[in-house]
Coordinates of N, CA and C in Angstrom, one line a residue:
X1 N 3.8 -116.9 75.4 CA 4.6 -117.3 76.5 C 4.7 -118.8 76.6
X2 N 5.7 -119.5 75.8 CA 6.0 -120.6 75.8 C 6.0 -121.4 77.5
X3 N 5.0 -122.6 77.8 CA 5.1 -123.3 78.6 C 4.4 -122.0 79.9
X4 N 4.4 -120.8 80.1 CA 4.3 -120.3 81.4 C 2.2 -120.8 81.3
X5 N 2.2 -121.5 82.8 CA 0.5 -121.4 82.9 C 0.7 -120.2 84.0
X6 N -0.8 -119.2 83.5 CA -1.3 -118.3 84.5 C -2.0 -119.1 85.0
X7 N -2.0 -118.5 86.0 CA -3.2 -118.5 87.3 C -3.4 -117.2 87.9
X8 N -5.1 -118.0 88.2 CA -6.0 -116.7 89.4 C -5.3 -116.7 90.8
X9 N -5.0 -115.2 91.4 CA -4.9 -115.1 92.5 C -6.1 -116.2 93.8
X10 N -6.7 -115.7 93.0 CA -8.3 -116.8 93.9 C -7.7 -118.5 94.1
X11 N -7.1 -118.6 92.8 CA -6.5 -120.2 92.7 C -5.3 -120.4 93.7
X12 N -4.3 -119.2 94.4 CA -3.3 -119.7 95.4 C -3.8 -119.3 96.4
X13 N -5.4 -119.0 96.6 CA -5.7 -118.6 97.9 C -6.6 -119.7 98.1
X14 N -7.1 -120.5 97.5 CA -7.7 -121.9 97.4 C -6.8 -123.4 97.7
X15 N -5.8 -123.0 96.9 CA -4.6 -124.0 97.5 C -4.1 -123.9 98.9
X16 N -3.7 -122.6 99.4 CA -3.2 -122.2 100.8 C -4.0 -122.9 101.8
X17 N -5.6 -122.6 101.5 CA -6.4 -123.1 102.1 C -7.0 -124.5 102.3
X18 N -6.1 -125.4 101.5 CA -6.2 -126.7 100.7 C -5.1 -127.6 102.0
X19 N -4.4 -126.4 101.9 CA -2.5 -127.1 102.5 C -2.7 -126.2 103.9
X20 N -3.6 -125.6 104.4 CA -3.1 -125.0 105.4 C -2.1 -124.2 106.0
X21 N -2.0 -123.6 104.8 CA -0.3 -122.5 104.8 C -1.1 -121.1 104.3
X22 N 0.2 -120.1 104.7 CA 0.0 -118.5 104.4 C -0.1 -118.6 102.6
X23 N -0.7 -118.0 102.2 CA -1.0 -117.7 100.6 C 0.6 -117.1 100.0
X24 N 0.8 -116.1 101.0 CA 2.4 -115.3 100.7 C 3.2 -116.3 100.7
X25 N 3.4 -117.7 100.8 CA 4.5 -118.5 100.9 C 4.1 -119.2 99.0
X26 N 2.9 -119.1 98.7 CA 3.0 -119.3 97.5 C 3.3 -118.6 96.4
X27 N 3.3 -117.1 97.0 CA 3.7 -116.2 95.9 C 5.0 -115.9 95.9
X28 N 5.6 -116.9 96.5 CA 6.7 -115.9 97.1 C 7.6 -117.3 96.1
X29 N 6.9 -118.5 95.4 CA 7.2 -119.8 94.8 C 6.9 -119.2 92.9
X30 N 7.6 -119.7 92.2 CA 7.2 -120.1 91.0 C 6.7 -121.2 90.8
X31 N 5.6 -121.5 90.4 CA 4.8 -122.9 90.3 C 3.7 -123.0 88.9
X32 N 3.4 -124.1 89.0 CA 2.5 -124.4 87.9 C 1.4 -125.0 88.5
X33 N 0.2 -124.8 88.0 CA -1.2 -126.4 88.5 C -1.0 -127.3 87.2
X34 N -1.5 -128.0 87.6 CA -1.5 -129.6 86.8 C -2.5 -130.4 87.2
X35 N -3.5 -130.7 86.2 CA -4.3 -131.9 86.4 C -4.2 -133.1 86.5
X36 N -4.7 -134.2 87.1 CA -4.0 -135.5 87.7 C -5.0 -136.4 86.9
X37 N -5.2 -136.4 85.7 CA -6.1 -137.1 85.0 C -6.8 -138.8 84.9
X38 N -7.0 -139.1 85.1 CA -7.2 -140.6 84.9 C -7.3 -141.5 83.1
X39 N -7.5 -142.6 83.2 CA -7.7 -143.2 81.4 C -9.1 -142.9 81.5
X40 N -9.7 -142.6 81.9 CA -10.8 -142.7 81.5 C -10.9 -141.2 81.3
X41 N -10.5 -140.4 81.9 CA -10.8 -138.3 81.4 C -11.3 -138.2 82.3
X42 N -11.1 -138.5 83.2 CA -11.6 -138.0 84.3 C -10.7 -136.8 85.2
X43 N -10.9 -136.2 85.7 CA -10.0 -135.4 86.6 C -9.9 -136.1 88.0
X44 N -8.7 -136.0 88.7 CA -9.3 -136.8 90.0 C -8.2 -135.7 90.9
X45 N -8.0 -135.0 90.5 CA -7.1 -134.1 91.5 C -6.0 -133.1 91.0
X46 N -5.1 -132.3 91.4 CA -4.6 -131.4 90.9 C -3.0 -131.4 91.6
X47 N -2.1 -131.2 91.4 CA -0.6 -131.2 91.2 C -0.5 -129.8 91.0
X48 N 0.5 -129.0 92.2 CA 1.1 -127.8 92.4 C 2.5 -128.7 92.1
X49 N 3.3 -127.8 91.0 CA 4.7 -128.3 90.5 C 5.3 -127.3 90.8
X50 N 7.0 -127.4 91.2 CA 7.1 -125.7 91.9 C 8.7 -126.1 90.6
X51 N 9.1 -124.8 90.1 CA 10.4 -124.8 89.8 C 11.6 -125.0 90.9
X52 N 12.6 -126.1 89.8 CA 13.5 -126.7 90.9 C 14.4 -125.5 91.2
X53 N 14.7 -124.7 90.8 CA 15.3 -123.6 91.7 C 14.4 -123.2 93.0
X54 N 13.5 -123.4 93.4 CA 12.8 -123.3 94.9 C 13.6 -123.6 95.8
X55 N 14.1 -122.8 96.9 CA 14.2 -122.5 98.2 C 13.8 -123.5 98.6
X56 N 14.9 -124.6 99.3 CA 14.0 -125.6 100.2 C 13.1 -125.5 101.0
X57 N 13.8 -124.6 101.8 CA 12.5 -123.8 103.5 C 11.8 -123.5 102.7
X58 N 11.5 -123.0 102.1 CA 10.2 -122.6 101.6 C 9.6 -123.7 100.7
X59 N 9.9 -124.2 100.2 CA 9.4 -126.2 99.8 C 9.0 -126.6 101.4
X60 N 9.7 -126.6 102.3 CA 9.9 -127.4 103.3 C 8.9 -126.4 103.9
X61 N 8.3 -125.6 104.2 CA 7.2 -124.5 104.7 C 5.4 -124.7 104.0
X62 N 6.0 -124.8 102.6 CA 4.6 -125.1 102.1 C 4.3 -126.7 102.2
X63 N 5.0 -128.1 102.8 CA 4.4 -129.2 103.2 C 4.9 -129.8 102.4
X64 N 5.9 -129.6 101.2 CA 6.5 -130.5 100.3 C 7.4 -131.5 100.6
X65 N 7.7 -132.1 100.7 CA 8.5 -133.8 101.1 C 10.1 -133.3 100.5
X66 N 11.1 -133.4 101.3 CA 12.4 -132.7 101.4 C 12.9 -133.7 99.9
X67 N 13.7 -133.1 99.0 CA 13.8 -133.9 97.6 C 12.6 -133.6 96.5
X68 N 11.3 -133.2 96.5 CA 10.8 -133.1 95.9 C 10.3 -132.0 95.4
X69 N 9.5 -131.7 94.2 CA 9.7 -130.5 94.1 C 7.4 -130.3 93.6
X70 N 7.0 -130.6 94.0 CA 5.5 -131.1 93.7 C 4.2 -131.7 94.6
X71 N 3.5 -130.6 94.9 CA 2.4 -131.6 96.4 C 1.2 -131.0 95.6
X72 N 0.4 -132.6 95.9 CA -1.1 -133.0 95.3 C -1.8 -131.6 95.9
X73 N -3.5 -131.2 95.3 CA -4.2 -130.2 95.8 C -5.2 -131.3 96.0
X74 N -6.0 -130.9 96.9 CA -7.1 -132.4 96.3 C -8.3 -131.9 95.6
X75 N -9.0 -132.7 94.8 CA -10.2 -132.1 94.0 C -11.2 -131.1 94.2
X76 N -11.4 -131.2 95.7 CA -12.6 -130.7 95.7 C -12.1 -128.7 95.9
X77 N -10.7 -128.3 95.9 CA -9.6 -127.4 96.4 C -10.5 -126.2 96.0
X78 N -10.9 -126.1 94.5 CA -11.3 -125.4 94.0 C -12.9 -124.9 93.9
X79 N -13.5 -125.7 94.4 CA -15.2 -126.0 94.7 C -15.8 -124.7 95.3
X80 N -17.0 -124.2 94.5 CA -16.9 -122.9 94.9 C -19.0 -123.2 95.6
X81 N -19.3 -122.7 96.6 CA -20.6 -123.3 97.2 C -21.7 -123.2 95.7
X82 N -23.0 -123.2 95.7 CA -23.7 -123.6 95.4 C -24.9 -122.0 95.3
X83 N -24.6 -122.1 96.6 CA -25.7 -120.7 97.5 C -24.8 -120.1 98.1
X84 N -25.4 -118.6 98.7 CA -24.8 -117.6 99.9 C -25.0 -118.3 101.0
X85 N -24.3 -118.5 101.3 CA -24.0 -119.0 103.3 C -24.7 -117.9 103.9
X86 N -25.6 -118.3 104.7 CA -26.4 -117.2 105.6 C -25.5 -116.8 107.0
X87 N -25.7 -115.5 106.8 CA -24.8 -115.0 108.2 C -25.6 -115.0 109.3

């Protein structure tokens, strides 16, 4: 599959929760993740890229900037605890 990245369901329910939006507004997008690398190799954050055929309202729903087709995730998006959280 030339160019297609998969992703985990877990990964657009970590973003949603990143952006503050319904998860179904991302599945409902074709997108890619992207790493936001630095020179030195470092990671410093992550880039949701959506194909430019994307539905504005729905660009314009998930918090993307009207014209563009790409909103930052921030690093820590994916960070999974350490320990069980005690109920």
């Amino acid at each position: 599959m030339g160019g297609e990245v998969m992703f985990e369901e877990s990964e657009a329910a970590d973003i949603a929760a990143d952006w503050g939006v319904d998860v179904d507004l991302l599945n409902d997008a074709v997108w890619e993740l992207e790493t936001i690398d630095g020179n030195d190799g470092e990671t410093y954050g992550f880039l949701v890229r959506f194909d430019g055929d994307t539905d504005p309202d729905l660009l314009l729903a998930l918090g993307v900037a009207p014209g563009q087709f790409a909103r930052q995730v921030s690093l820590n998006a994916f960070d999974q605890p350490d320990y069980e959280p005690e109920e």
